Amino acid sequence: MNSTLVGKMQSDLFMPDSWTALLIVLTDFLVLQFSYFLDYTKEALEHFFIAVIFYCLTCVFLYMAIAKWQILNFNKDVNNPRRVLLVTAHPDDECMFFGPTILNLTRRQGCTVYIMCLSKGDHYGMGKIRKNELYEACQVLGVNESCIVLQSHSLLPDSITKKWPVELIANMILDHVERYSIDTLITFDKHGVSQHLNHCSIYYAITYLVIEKNLPEDCKAYVLESINILRKFWLILDIPICYFLSRHRYILSMKDCNIVKMAMKKHESQLVWFRRLYLLFSRYILINTLQQVELTDLELEIELDD
């Protein structure tokens, strides 16, 4: 092939018409791929929305079957509770987090529920007001005034930045466990639902008692499971997840949810706008799931941390 012909072929390759044709082909290809992508996305979204609607309708049906028609049993009690001690950090914790547990246990025949609150909630100097609010709220929840223990200790301030002494709390709890012959102990888990350090401190006090084997043999400890922010405000949409993931669980009807809300409204000093929203949307007003504190689990957790 002579040099003239080669030169002509090279010049033809870089002609504007060649680039235009290549650009057209590339554009057509990209448009086609984008069209495929749009069709796939549209189909995927349709399937997603159908799945979401189906899931929501399923949850509504399950809730109606559990709470209204009572043809399904969602509740799964802790092991044979007779004398229960619920340990909280502040007045209003019993309503904001433990309402379903308290209502179910107070209605259980032969079961007595004690509530031990480790501070008066005196952060803003309202300790006396909050004490009265606690008694009024517990009355709505069905807890006798004689079963309420309100502690006040200089080392247990109402503060989101201060950890409480674990051994001090543990000794206070153990004293009341022995005094009231408690067989079921309930409190927060290590995340404290809201990451509040006072809540978390109670959990570590309970685990201290379990690890040291200080609790009576017939006393079982349970903690309220903390959940992620999405599930926290799912209300009845959390029912299937709770059913499969939690061994001990309680759910309330809408009527009983209103009782918890009425109890919380007794804490009038605490009803700022975001707590009012919490009462409307929080899953803890409707559902509680509990986990038993086992020595073997704690030992494994310690090994993993090491």
PDB file of C-alpha atoms in Angstrom:
ATOM      1  CA  MET A   1       0.000   0.000   0.000  1.00  0.00           C
ATOM      2  CA  ASN A   2       1.542   3.271  -1.082  1.00  0.00           C
ATOM      3  CA  SER A   3       2.042   6.199   1.251  1.00  0.00           C
ATOM      4  CA  THR A   4      -0.549   8.355  -0.562  1.00  0.00           C
ATOM      5  CA  LEU A   5      -3.358   5.863   0.119  1.00  0.00           C
ATOM      6  CA  VAL A   6      -2.337   5.468   3.767  1.00  0.00           C
ATOM      7  CA  GLY A   7      -2.337   9.208   4.252  1.00  0.00           C
ATOM      8  CA  LYS A   8      -5.818   9.493   2.713  1.00  0.00           C
ATOM      9  CA  MET A   9      -7.192   6.778   5.052  1.00  0.00           C
ATOM     10  CA  GLN A  10      -5.722   8.528   8.090  1.00  0.00           C
ATOM     11  CA  SER A  11      -7.188  11.854   7.081  1.00  0.00           C
ATOM     12  CA  ASP A  12     -10.613  10.260   6.474  1.00  0.00           C
ATOM     13  CA  LEU A  13     -10.536   8.824   9.994  1.00  0.00           C
ATOM     14  CA  PHE A  14     -10.313  12.254  11.523  1.00  0.00           C
ATOM     15  CA  MET A  15     -12.869  13.902   9.284  1.00  0.00           C
ATOM     16  CA  PRO A  16     -15.687  15.760  11.090  1.00  0.00           C
ATOM     17  CA  ASP A  17     -18.287  13.422   9.564  1.00  0.00           C
ATOM     18  CA  SER A  18     -16.635  10.428  11.215  1.00  0.00           C
ATOM     19  CA  TRP A  19     -16.693  12.083  14.633  1.00  0.00           C
ATOM     20  CA  THR A  20     -20.318  13.082  14.158  1.00  0.00           C
ATOM     21  CA  ALA A  21     -21.295   9.534  13.306  1.00  0.00           C
ATOM     22  CA  LEU A  22     -19.399   8.220  16.332  1.00  0.00           C
ATOM     23  CA  LEU A  23     -21.069  10.791  18.575  1.00  0.00           C
ATOM     24  CA  ILE A  24     -24.505   9.845  17.241  1.00  0.00           C
ATOM     25  CA  VAL A  25     -23.871   6.163  17.898  1.00  0.00           C
ATOM     26  CA  LEU A  26     -22.597   6.909  21.409  1.00  0.00           C
ATOM     27  CA  THR A  27     -25.562   9.185  22.147  1.00  0.00           C
ATOM     28  CA  ASP A  28     -28.026   6.582  20.941  1.00  0.00           C
ATOM     29  CA  PHE A  29     -26.343   3.999  23.128  1.00  0.00           C
ATOM     30  CA  LEU A  30     -26.470   6.226  26.220  1.00  0.00           C
ATOM     31  CA  VAL A  31     -30.102   7.166  25.584  1.00  0.00           C
ATOM     32  CA  LEU A  32     -30.996   3.503  25.249  1.00  0.00           C
ATOM     33  CA  GLN A  33     -29.173   2.592  28.461  1.00  0.00           C
ATOM     34  CA  PHE A  34     -30.791   5.496  30.307  1.00  0.00           C
ATOM     35  CA  SER A  35     -34.179   4.356  29.055  1.00  0.00           C
ATOM     36  CA  TYR A  36     -33.466   0.853  30.366  1.00  0.00           C
ATOM     37  CA  PHE A  37     -32.406   2.379  33.699  1.00  0.00           C
ATOM     38  CA  LEU A  38     -35.593   4.442  33.967  1.00  0.00           C
ATOM     39  CA  ASP A  39     -37.755   1.430  33.164  1.00  0.00           C
ATOM     40  CA  TYR A  40     -35.910  -0.685  35.725  1.00  0.00           C
ATOM     41  CA  THR A  41     -36.125   2.045  38.373  1.00  0.00           C
ATOM     42  CA  LYS A  42     -39.826   2.562  37.720  1.00  0.00           C
ATOM     43  CA  GLU A  43     -40.498  -1.159  38.003  1.00  0.00           C
ATOM     44  CA  ALA A  44     -38.379  -1.437  41.163  1.00  0.00           C
ATOM     45  CA  LEU A  45     -40.184   1.506  42.778  1.00  0.00           C
ATOM     46  CA  GLU A  46     -43.553   0.017  41.897  1.00  0.00           C
ATOM     47  CA  HIS A  47     -42.553  -3.252  43.547  1.00  0.00           C
ATOM     48  CA  PHE A  48     -41.158  -1.358  46.531  1.00  0.00           C
ATOM     49  CA  PHE A  49     -44.331   0.664  47.088  1.00  0.00           C
ATOM     50  CA  ILE A  50     -46.485  -2.443  46.693  1.00  0.00           C
ATOM     51  CA  ALA A  51     -44.311  -4.205  49.287  1.00  0.00           C
ATOM     52  CA  VAL A  52     -44.548  -1.218  51.665  1.00  0.00           C
ATOM     53  CA  ILE A  53     -48.339  -1.050  51.313  1.00  0.00           C
ATOM     54  CA  PHE A  54     -48.621  -4.813  51.831  1.00  0.00           C
ATOM     55  CA  TYR A  55     -46.379  -4.625  54.930  1.00  0.00           C
ATOM     56  CA  CYS A  56     -48.383  -1.736  56.402  1.00  0.00           C
ATOM     57  CA  LEU A  57     -51.693  -3.502  55.801  1.00  0.00           C
ATOM     58  CA  THR A  58     -50.273  -6.671  57.346  1.00  0.00           C
ATOM     59  CA  CYS A  59     -49.210  -4.734  60.447  1.00  0.00           C
ATOM     60  CA  VAL A  60     -52.652  -3.123  60.732  1.00  0.00           C
ATOM     61  CA  PHE A  61     -54.299  -6.545  60.448  1.00  0.00           C
ATOM     62  CA  LEU A  62     -51.937  -8.029  63.039  1.00  0.00           C
ATOM     63  CA  TYR A  63     -52.583  -5.191  65.465  1.00  0.00           C
ATOM     64  CA  MET A  64     -56.353  -5.504  65.058  1.00  0.00           C
ATOM     65  CA  ALA A  65     -56.094  -9.273  65.540  1.00  0.00           C
ATOM     66  CA  ILE A  66     -54.005  -8.778  68.685  1.00  0.00           C
ATOM     67  CA  ALA A  67     -55.529  -5.728  70.358  1.00  0.00           C
ATOM     68  CA  LYS A  68     -59.140  -5.606  69.168  1.00  0.00           C
ATOM     69  CA  TRP A  69     -60.285  -9.043  68.025  1.00  0.00           C
ATOM     70  CA  GLN A  70     -57.875 -10.817  70.428  1.00  0.00           C
ATOM     71  CA  ILE A  71     -57.476 -13.812  68.152  1.00  0.00           C
ATOM     72  CA  LEU A  72     -53.668 -13.619  68.205  1.00  0.00           C
ATOM     73  CA  ASN A  73     -51.458 -13.573  71.291  1.00  0.00           C
ATOM     74  CA  PHE A  74     -48.538 -11.174  70.941  1.00  0.00           C
ATOM     75  CA  ASN A  75     -47.638 -10.785  74.613  1.00  0.00           C
ATOM     76  CA  LYS A  76     -45.018 -13.104  76.010  1.00  0.00           C
ATOM     77  CA  ASP A  77     -44.549 -12.588  79.732  1.00  0.00           C
ATOM     78  CA  VAL A  78     -41.373 -12.621  81.735  1.00  0.00           C
ATOM     79  CA  ASN A  79     -41.030 -15.839  83.707  1.00  0.00           C
ATOM     80  CA  ASN A  80     -43.822 -16.094  86.291  1.00  0.00           C
ATOM     81  CA  PRO A  81     -43.542 -12.603  87.834  1.00  0.00           C
ATOM     82  CA  ARG A  82     -45.075 -12.241  91.296  1.00  0.00           C
ATOM     83  CA  ARG A  83     -43.138  -9.407  92.931  1.00  0.00           C
ATOM     84  CA  VAL A  84     -41.642  -7.029  90.383  1.00  0.00           C
ATOM     85  CA  LEU A  85     -39.235  -4.154  91.001  1.00  0.00           C
ATOM     86  CA  LEU A  86     -38.985  -1.650  88.150  1.00  0.00           C
ATOM     87  CA  VAL A  87     -35.939   0.606  88.570  1.00  0.00           C
ATOM     88  CA  THR A  88     -36.006   3.982  86.807  1.00  0.00           C
ATOM     89  CA  ALA A  89     -33.791   7.052  86.890  1.00  0.00           C
ATOM     90  CA  HIS A  90     -36.269   9.941  86.877  1.00  0.00           C
ATOM     91  CA  PRO A  91     -39.944  10.654  87.473  1.00  0.00           C
ATOM     92  CA  ASP A  92     -41.669  10.216  84.065  1.00  0.00           C
ATOM     93  CA  ASP A  93     -39.426   7.302  82.956  1.00  0.00           C
ATOM     94  CA  GLU A  94     -42.171   4.902  84.012  1.00  0.00           C
ATOM     95  CA  CYS A  95     -44.580   6.499  81.508  1.00  0.00           C
ATOM     96  CA  MET A  96     -42.225   7.390  78.677  1.00  0.00           C
ATOM     97  CA  PHE A  97     -40.588   3.975  78.432  1.00  0.00           C
ATOM     98  CA  PHE A  98     -42.228   1.266  80.573  1.00  0.00           C
ATOM     99  CA  GLY A  99     -45.968   1.907  80.201  1.00  0.00           C
ATOM    100  CA  PRO A 100     -46.859  -1.342  78.363  1.00  0.00           C
ATOM    101  CA  THR A 101     -44.862  -3.420  80.850  1.00  0.00           C
ATOM    102  CA  ILE A 102     -46.403  -1.757  83.905  1.00  0.00           C
ATOM    103  CA  LEU A 103     -49.998  -1.986  82.671  1.00  0.00           C
ATOM    104  CA  ASN A 104     -49.660  -5.652  81.733  1.00  0.00           C
ATOM    105  CA  LEU A 105     -48.006  -6.632  85.017  1.00  0.00           C
ATOM    106  CA  THR A 106     -50.330  -4.655  87.311  1.00  0.00           C
ATOM    107  CA  ARG A 107     -53.277  -6.432  85.699  1.00  0.00           C
ATOM    108  CA  ARG A 108     -51.729  -9.835  86.155  1.00  0.00           C
ATOM    109  CA  GLN A 109     -53.388 -11.753  88.977  1.00  0.00           C
ATOM    110  CA  GLY A 110     -51.110 -12.274  91.959  1.00  0.00           C
ATOM    111  CA  CYS A 111     -48.456  -9.841  90.716  1.00  0.00           C
ATOM    112  CA  THR A 112     -47.317  -6.800  92.716  1.00  0.00           C
ATOM    113  CA  VAL A 113     -45.332  -4.072  90.959  1.00  0.00           C
ATOM    114  CA  TYR A 114     -42.922  -1.816  92.842  1.00  0.00           C
ATOM    115  CA  ILE A 115     -41.357   1.225  91.206  1.00  0.00           C
ATOM    116  CA  MET A 116     -38.016   2.488  92.465  1.00  0.00           C
ATOM    117  CA  CYS A 117     -37.017   5.885  91.092  1.00  0.00           C
ATOM    118  CA  LEU A 118     -33.409   6.794  91.881  1.00  0.00           C
ATOM    119  CA  SER A 119     -33.760  10.583  91.699  1.00  0.00           C
ATOM    120  CA  LYS A 120     -36.396  13.265  92.159  1.00  0.00           C
ATOM    121  CA  GLY A 121     -35.548  14.852  88.818  1.00  0.00           C
ATOM    122  CA  ASP A 122     -34.342  17.946  90.633  1.00  0.00           C
ATOM    123  CA  HIS A 123     -32.250  19.295  87.736  1.00  0.00           C
ATOM    124  CA  TYR A 124     -34.269  22.522  87.567  1.00  0.00           C
ATOM    125  CA  GLY A 125     -35.152  22.648  91.247  1.00  0.00           C
ATOM    126  CA  MET A 126     -38.534  20.979  90.717  1.00  0.00           C
ATOM    127  CA  GLY A 127     -37.956  17.919  92.876  1.00  0.00           C
ATOM    128  CA  LYS A 128     -41.048  18.393  95.034  1.00  0.00           C
ATOM    129  CA  ILE A 129     -43.298  19.004  92.018  1.00  0.00           C
ATOM    130  CA  ARG A 130     -41.954  15.983  90.173  1.00  0.00           C
ATOM    131  CA  LYS A 131     -42.371  13.791  93.240  1.00  0.00           C
ATOM    132  CA  ASN A 132     -46.082  14.584  93.348  1.00  0.00           C
ATOM    133  CA  GLU A 133     -46.344  14.051  89.589  1.00  0.00           C
ATOM    134  CA  LEU A 134     -44.766  10.603  89.946  1.00  0.00           C
ATOM    135  CA  TYR A 135     -47.327   9.498  92.539  1.00  0.00           C
ATOM    136  CA  GLU A 136     -50.221  10.782  90.432  1.00  0.00           C
ATOM    137  CA  ALA A 137     -48.906   9.095  87.268  1.00  0.00           C
ATOM    138  CA  CYS A 138     -48.374   5.765  89.046  1.00  0.00           C
ATOM    139  CA  GLN A 139     -51.918   5.901  90.367  1.00  0.00           C
ATOM    140  CA  VAL A 140     -53.182   6.119  86.770  1.00  0.00           C
ATOM    141  CA  LEU A 141     -50.986   3.140  85.840  1.00  0.00           C
ATOM    142  CA  GLY A 142     -52.390   1.053  88.687  1.00  0.00           C
ATOM    143  CA  VAL A 143     -49.362   1.116  90.993  1.00  0.00           C
ATOM    144  CA  ASN A 144     -50.178   1.565  94.677  1.00  0.00           C
ATOM    145  CA  GLU A 145     -48.621   4.532  96.441  1.00  0.00           C
ATOM    146  CA  SER A 146     -47.136   2.173  99.033  1.00  0.00           C
ATOM    147  CA  CYS A 147     -45.233   0.428  96.216  1.00  0.00           C
ATOM    148  CA  ILE A 148     -43.395   3.571  95.076  1.00  0.00           C
ATOM    149  CA  VAL A 149     -39.847   4.155  96.314  1.00  0.00           C
ATOM    150  CA  LEU A 150     -38.390   7.571  95.503  1.00  0.00           C
ATOM    151  CA  GLN A 151     -34.699   7.965  96.294  1.00  0.00           C
ATOM    152  CA  SER A 152     -32.710  11.164  96.778  1.00  0.00           C
ATOM    153  CA  HIS A 153     -28.919  10.983  97.025  1.00  0.00           C
ATOM    154  CA  SER A 154     -26.280  13.649  96.477  1.00  0.00           C
ATOM    155  CA  LEU A 155     -24.245  11.237  94.330  1.00  0.00           C
ATOM    156  CA  LEU A 156     -27.224  10.556  92.060  1.00  0.00           C
ATOM    157  CA  PRO A 157     -27.950  13.939  90.441  1.00  0.00           C
ATOM    158  CA  ASP A 158     -30.360  14.319  87.540  1.00  0.00           C
ATOM    159  CA  SER A 159     -27.775  15.034  84.843  1.00  0.00           C
ATOM    160  CA  ILE A 160     -27.227  13.903  81.271  1.00  0.00           C
ATOM    161  CA  THR A 161     -23.455  14.349  81.658  1.00  0.00           C
ATOM    162  CA  LYS A 162     -22.765  12.466  84.906  1.00  0.00           C
ATOM    163  CA  LYS A 163     -22.487   8.742  85.453  1.00  0.00           C
ATOM    164  CA  TRP A 164     -23.838   7.412  88.709  1.00  0.00           C
ATOM    165  CA  PRO A 165     -21.684   5.236  91.020  1.00  0.00           C
ATOM    166  CA  VAL A 166     -22.459   1.669  90.026  1.00  0.00           C
ATOM    167  CA  GLU A 167     -21.807   0.020  93.398  1.00  0.00           C
ATOM    168  CA  LEU A 168     -23.950   2.591  95.216  1.00  0.00           C
ATOM    169  CA  ILE A 169     -26.901   1.921  92.901  1.00  0.00           C
ATOM    170  CA  ALA A 170     -26.330  -1.827  93.111  1.00  0.00           C
ATOM    171  CA  ASN A 171     -26.469  -1.759  96.914  1.00  0.00           C
ATOM    172  CA  MET A 172     -29.637   0.356  96.892  1.00  0.00           C
ATOM    173  CA  ILE A 173     -31.322  -2.031  94.460  1.00  0.00           C
ATOM    174  CA  LEU A 174     -30.201  -5.144  96.333  1.00  0.00           C
ATOM    175  CA  ASP A 175     -31.533  -3.707  99.595  1.00  0.00           C
ATOM    176  CA  HIS A 176     -35.012  -3.320  98.096  1.00  0.00           C
ATOM    177  CA  VAL A 177     -34.871  -6.675  96.309  1.00  0.00           C
ATOM    178  CA  GLU A 178     -34.314  -8.363  99.667  1.00  0.00           C
ATOM    179  CA  ARG A 179     -36.757  -6.121 101.555  1.00  0.00           C
ATOM    180  CA  TYR A 180     -39.669  -6.795  99.204  1.00  0.00           C
ATOM    181  CA  SER A 181     -38.718 -10.388  98.238  1.00  0.00           C
ATOM    182  CA  ILE A 182     -38.451  -9.377  94.587  1.00  0.00           C
ATOM    183  CA  ASP A 183     -38.375 -12.188  92.012  1.00  0.00           C
ATOM    184  CA  THR A 184     -38.374 -10.016  88.858  1.00  0.00           C
ATOM    185  CA  LEU A 185     -36.118  -7.013  88.317  1.00  0.00           C
ATOM    186  CA  ILE A 186     -36.675  -4.700  85.318  1.00  0.00           C
ATOM    187  CA  THR A 187     -34.717  -1.662  84.124  1.00  0.00           C
ATOM    188  CA  PHE A 188     -32.971  -0.119  81.088  1.00  0.00           C
ATOM    189  CA  ASP A 189     -30.420  -1.899  78.904  1.00  0.00           C
ATOM    190  CA  LYS A 190     -26.890  -0.580  78.381  1.00  0.00           C
ATOM    191  CA  HIS A 191     -28.049   1.991  75.814  1.00  0.00           C
ATOM    192  CA  GLY A 192     -30.706   3.363  78.136  1.00  0.00           C
ATOM    193  CA  VAL A 193     -33.188   3.836  75.235  1.00  0.00           C
ATOM    194  CA  SER A 194     -32.085   7.463  74.864  1.00  0.00           C
ATOM    195  CA  GLN A 195     -28.370   7.070  75.712  1.00  0.00           C
ATOM    196  CA  HIS A 196     -28.979   8.979  78.968  1.00  0.00           C
ATOM    197  CA  LEU A 197     -26.036   8.275  81.271  1.00  0.00           C
ATOM    198  CA  ASN A 198     -28.293   7.964  84.324  1.00  0.00           C
ATOM    199  CA  HIS A 199     -30.292   5.236  82.559  1.00  0.00           C
ATOM    200  CA  CYS A 200     -27.148   3.385  81.499  1.00  0.00           C
ATOM    201  CA  SER A 201     -25.731   3.501  85.030  1.00  0.00           C
ATOM    202  CA  ILE A 202     -28.681   1.489  86.339  1.00  0.00           C
ATOM    203  CA  TYR A 203     -28.008  -1.227  83.767  1.00  0.00           C
ATOM    204  CA  TYR A 204     -24.381  -1.541  84.869  1.00  0.00           C
ATOM    205  CA  ALA A 205     -25.513  -1.753  88.489  1.00  0.00           C
ATOM    206  CA  ILE A 206     -27.816  -4.648  87.587  1.00  0.00           C
ATOM    207  CA  THR A 207     -25.082  -6.426  85.637  1.00  0.00           C
ATOM    208  CA  TYR A 208     -22.757  -5.922  88.602  1.00  0.00           C
ATOM    209  CA  LEU A 209     -25.260  -7.726  90.830  1.00  0.00           C
ATOM    210  CA  VAL A 210     -25.638 -10.534  88.289  1.00  0.00           C
ATOM    211  CA  ILE A 211     -21.895 -10.996  87.754  1.00  0.00           C
ATOM    212  CA  GLU A 212     -21.168 -10.931  91.486  1.00  0.00           C
ATOM    213  CA  LYS A 213     -24.094 -13.350  92.014  1.00  0.00           C
ATOM    214  CA  ASN A 214     -25.547 -11.096  94.700  1.00  0.00           C
ATOM    215  CA  LEU A 215     -29.154 -11.441  93.594  1.00  0.00           C
ATOM    216  CA  PRO A 216     -31.302 -14.159  95.201  1.00  0.00           C
ATOM    217  CA  GLU A 217     -31.432 -17.330  93.114  1.00  0.00           C
ATOM    218  CA  ASP A 218     -35.106 -16.882  92.307  1.00  0.00           C
ATOM    219  CA  CYS A 219     -34.676 -13.254  91.175  1.00  0.00           C
ATOM    220  CA  LYS A 220     -34.430 -12.760  87.410  1.00  0.00           C
ATOM    221  CA  ALA A 221     -33.287  -9.502  85.822  1.00  0.00           C
ATOM    222  CA  TYR A 222     -34.695  -8.090  82.578  1.00  0.00           C
ATOM    223  CA  VAL A 223     -33.844  -5.003  80.552  1.00  0.00           C
ATOM    224  CA  LEU A 224     -35.909  -2.899  78.182  1.00  0.00           C
ATOM    225  CA  GLU A 225     -34.470  -3.240  74.688  1.00  0.00           C
ATOM    226  CA  SER A 226     -33.192  -0.083  73.011  1.00  0.00           C
ATOM    227  CA  ILE A 227     -33.926   0.161  69.292  1.00  0.00           C
ATOM    228  CA  ASN A 228     -32.751   2.333  66.417  1.00  0.00           C
ATOM    229  CA  ILE A 229     -34.335   5.686  65.646  1.00  0.00           C
ATOM    230  CA  LEU A 230     -36.392   4.331  62.744  1.00  0.00           C
ATOM    231  CA  ARG A 231     -38.029   1.532  64.736  1.00  0.00           C
ATOM    232  CA  LYS A 232     -38.462   3.865  67.682  1.00  0.00           C
ATOM    233  CA  PHE A 233     -41.173   5.765  65.825  1.00  0.00           C
ATOM    234  CA  TRP A 234     -42.713   2.955  63.744  1.00  0.00           C
ATOM    235  CA  LEU A 235     -45.546   2.241  66.156  1.00  0.00           C
ATOM    236  CA  ILE A 236     -47.483  -0.822  64.908  1.00  0.00           C
ATOM    237  CA  LEU A 237     -45.091  -1.275  61.975  1.00  0.00           C
ATOM    238  CA  ASP A 238     -42.646  -2.744  64.482  1.00  0.00           C
ATOM    239  CA  ILE A 239     -44.939  -5.633  65.430  1.00  0.00           C
ATOM    240  CA  PRO A 240     -43.488  -8.311  63.069  1.00  0.00           C
ATOM    241  CA  ILE A 241     -39.918  -7.384  63.995  1.00  0.00           C
ATOM    242  CA  CYS A 242     -40.676  -7.544  67.719  1.00  0.00           C
ATOM    243  CA  TYR A 243     -42.439 -10.873  67.319  1.00  0.00           C
ATOM    244  CA  PHE A 244     -39.458 -12.575  65.680  1.00  0.00           C
ATOM    245  CA  LEU A 245     -36.595 -10.836  67.509  1.00  0.00           C
ATOM    246  CA  SER A 246     -37.798 -10.483  71.115  1.00  0.00           C
ATOM    247  CA  ARG A 247     -38.484 -13.274  73.594  1.00  0.00           C
ATOM    248  CA  HIS A 248     -40.433 -11.145  76.079  1.00  0.00           C
ATOM    249  CA  ARG A 249     -42.869  -8.533  74.807  1.00  0.00           C
ATOM    250  CA  TYR A 250     -45.946  -6.519  75.718  1.00  0.00           C
ATOM    251  CA  ILE A 251     -48.354  -4.583  73.526  1.00  0.00           C
ATOM    252  CA  LEU A 252     -51.256  -2.271  74.363  1.00  0.00           C
ATOM    253  CA  SER A 253     -54.588  -1.550  72.753  1.00  0.00           C
ATOM    254  CA  MET A 254     -55.341   2.028  71.730  1.00  0.00           C
ATOM    255  CA  LYS A 255     -57.484   2.351  74.845  1.00  0.00           C
ATOM    256  CA  ASP A 256     -54.579   1.309  77.052  1.00  0.00           C
ATOM    257  CA  CYS A 257     -52.186   3.574  75.140  1.00  0.00           C
ATOM    258  CA  ASN A 258     -54.441   6.439  76.132  1.00  0.00           C
ATOM    259  CA  ILE A 259     -54.066   5.389  79.767  1.00  0.00           C
ATOM    260  CA  VAL A 260     -50.275   5.659  79.450  1.00  0.00           C
ATOM    261  CA  LYS A 261     -50.673   9.074  77.830  1.00  0.00           C
ATOM    262  CA  MET A 262     -53.005  10.168  80.633  1.00  0.00           C
ATOM    263  CA  ALA A 263     -50.382   9.045  83.145  1.00  0.00           C
ATOM    264  CA  MET A 264     -47.668  10.967  81.313  1.00  0.00           C
ATOM    265  CA  LYS A 265     -49.834  14.082  81.328  1.00  0.00           C
ATOM    266  CA  LYS A 266     -49.637  13.989  85.113  1.00  0.00           C
ATOM    267  CA  HIS A 267     -45.976  14.955  84.600  1.00  0.00           C
ATOM    268  CA  GLU A 268     -47.144  18.394  83.571  1.00  0.00           C
ATOM    269  CA  SER A 269     -43.796  20.051  84.303  1.00  0.00           C
ATOM    270  CA  GLN A 270     -42.155  17.829  81.664  1.00  0.00           C
ATOM    271  CA  LEU A 271     -44.672  18.212  78.843  1.00  0.00           C
ATOM    272  CA  VAL A 272     -42.633  20.352  76.472  1.00  0.00           C
ATOM    273  CA  TRP A 273     -43.440  20.169  72.756  1.00  0.00           C
ATOM    274  CA  PHE A 274     -41.040  17.351  71.823  1.00  0.00           C
ATOM    275  CA  ARG A 275     -42.397  15.090  74.581  1.00  0.00           C
ATOM    276  CA  ARG A 276     -45.913  15.685  73.299  1.00  0.00           C
ATOM    277  CA  LEU A 277     -44.725  14.520  69.871  1.00  0.00           C
ATOM    278  CA  TYR A 278     -43.044  11.553  71.554  1.00  0.00           C
ATOM    279  CA  LEU A 279     -46.373  10.525  73.084  1.00  0.00           C
ATOM    280  CA  LEU A 280     -47.960  10.523  69.630  1.00  0.00           C
ATOM    281  CA  PHE A 281     -45.329   8.571  67.734  1.00  0.00           C
ATOM    282  CA  SER A 282     -43.108   6.583  70.106  1.00  0.00           C
ATOM    283  CA  ARG A 283     -43.241   2.823  69.898  1.00  0.00           C
ATOM    284  CA  TYR A 284     -42.472   2.647  73.651  1.00  0.00           C
ATOM    285  CA  ILE A 285     -45.971   3.960  74.396  1.00  0.00           C
ATOM    286  CA  LEU A 286     -47.383   0.973  72.493  1.00  0.00           C
ATOM    287  CA  ILE A 287     -44.830  -1.850  72.698  1.00  0.00           C
ATOM    288  CA  ASN A 288     -42.163  -2.978  75.155  1.00  0.00           C
ATOM    289  CA  THR A 289     -39.677  -5.748  74.448  1.00  0.00           C
ATOM    290  CA  LEU A 290     -37.510  -7.146  77.222  1.00  0.00           C
ATOM    291  CA  GLN A 291     -34.397  -9.275  77.344  1.00  0.00           C
ATOM    292  CA  GLN A 292     -33.288 -11.383  80.276  1.00  0.00           C
ATOM    293  CA  VAL A 293     -29.874 -10.575  81.728  1.00  0.00           C
ATOM    294  CA  GLU A 294     -27.916 -13.837  81.673  1.00  0.00           C
ATOM    295  CA  LEU A 295     -24.557 -14.333  83.364  1.00  0.00           C
ATOM    296  CA  THR A 296     -23.185 -16.280  80.382  1.00  0.00           C
ATOM    297  CA  ASP A 297     -24.059 -13.418  78.018  1.00  0.00           C
ATOM    298  CA  LEU A 298     -22.353 -10.887  80.272  1.00  0.00           C
ATOM    299  CA  GLU A 299     -19.211 -13.016  80.528  1.00  0.00           C
ATOM    300  CA  LEU A 300     -19.114 -13.369  76.741  1.00  0.00           C
ATOM    301  CA  GLU A 301     -19.562  -9.624  76.336  1.00  0.00           C
ATOM    302  CA  ILE A 302     -16.667  -8.976  78.717  1.00  0.00           C
ATOM    303  CA  GLU A 303     -14.433 -11.393  76.769  1.00  0.00           C
ATOM    304  CA  LEU A 304     -15.299  -9.698  73.480  1.00  0.00           C
ATOM    305  CA  ASP A 305     -14.554  -6.263  74.941  1.00  0.00           C
ATOM    306  CA  ASP A 306     -11.160  -7.509  76.125  1.00  0.00           C
TER     307      ASP A 306
END
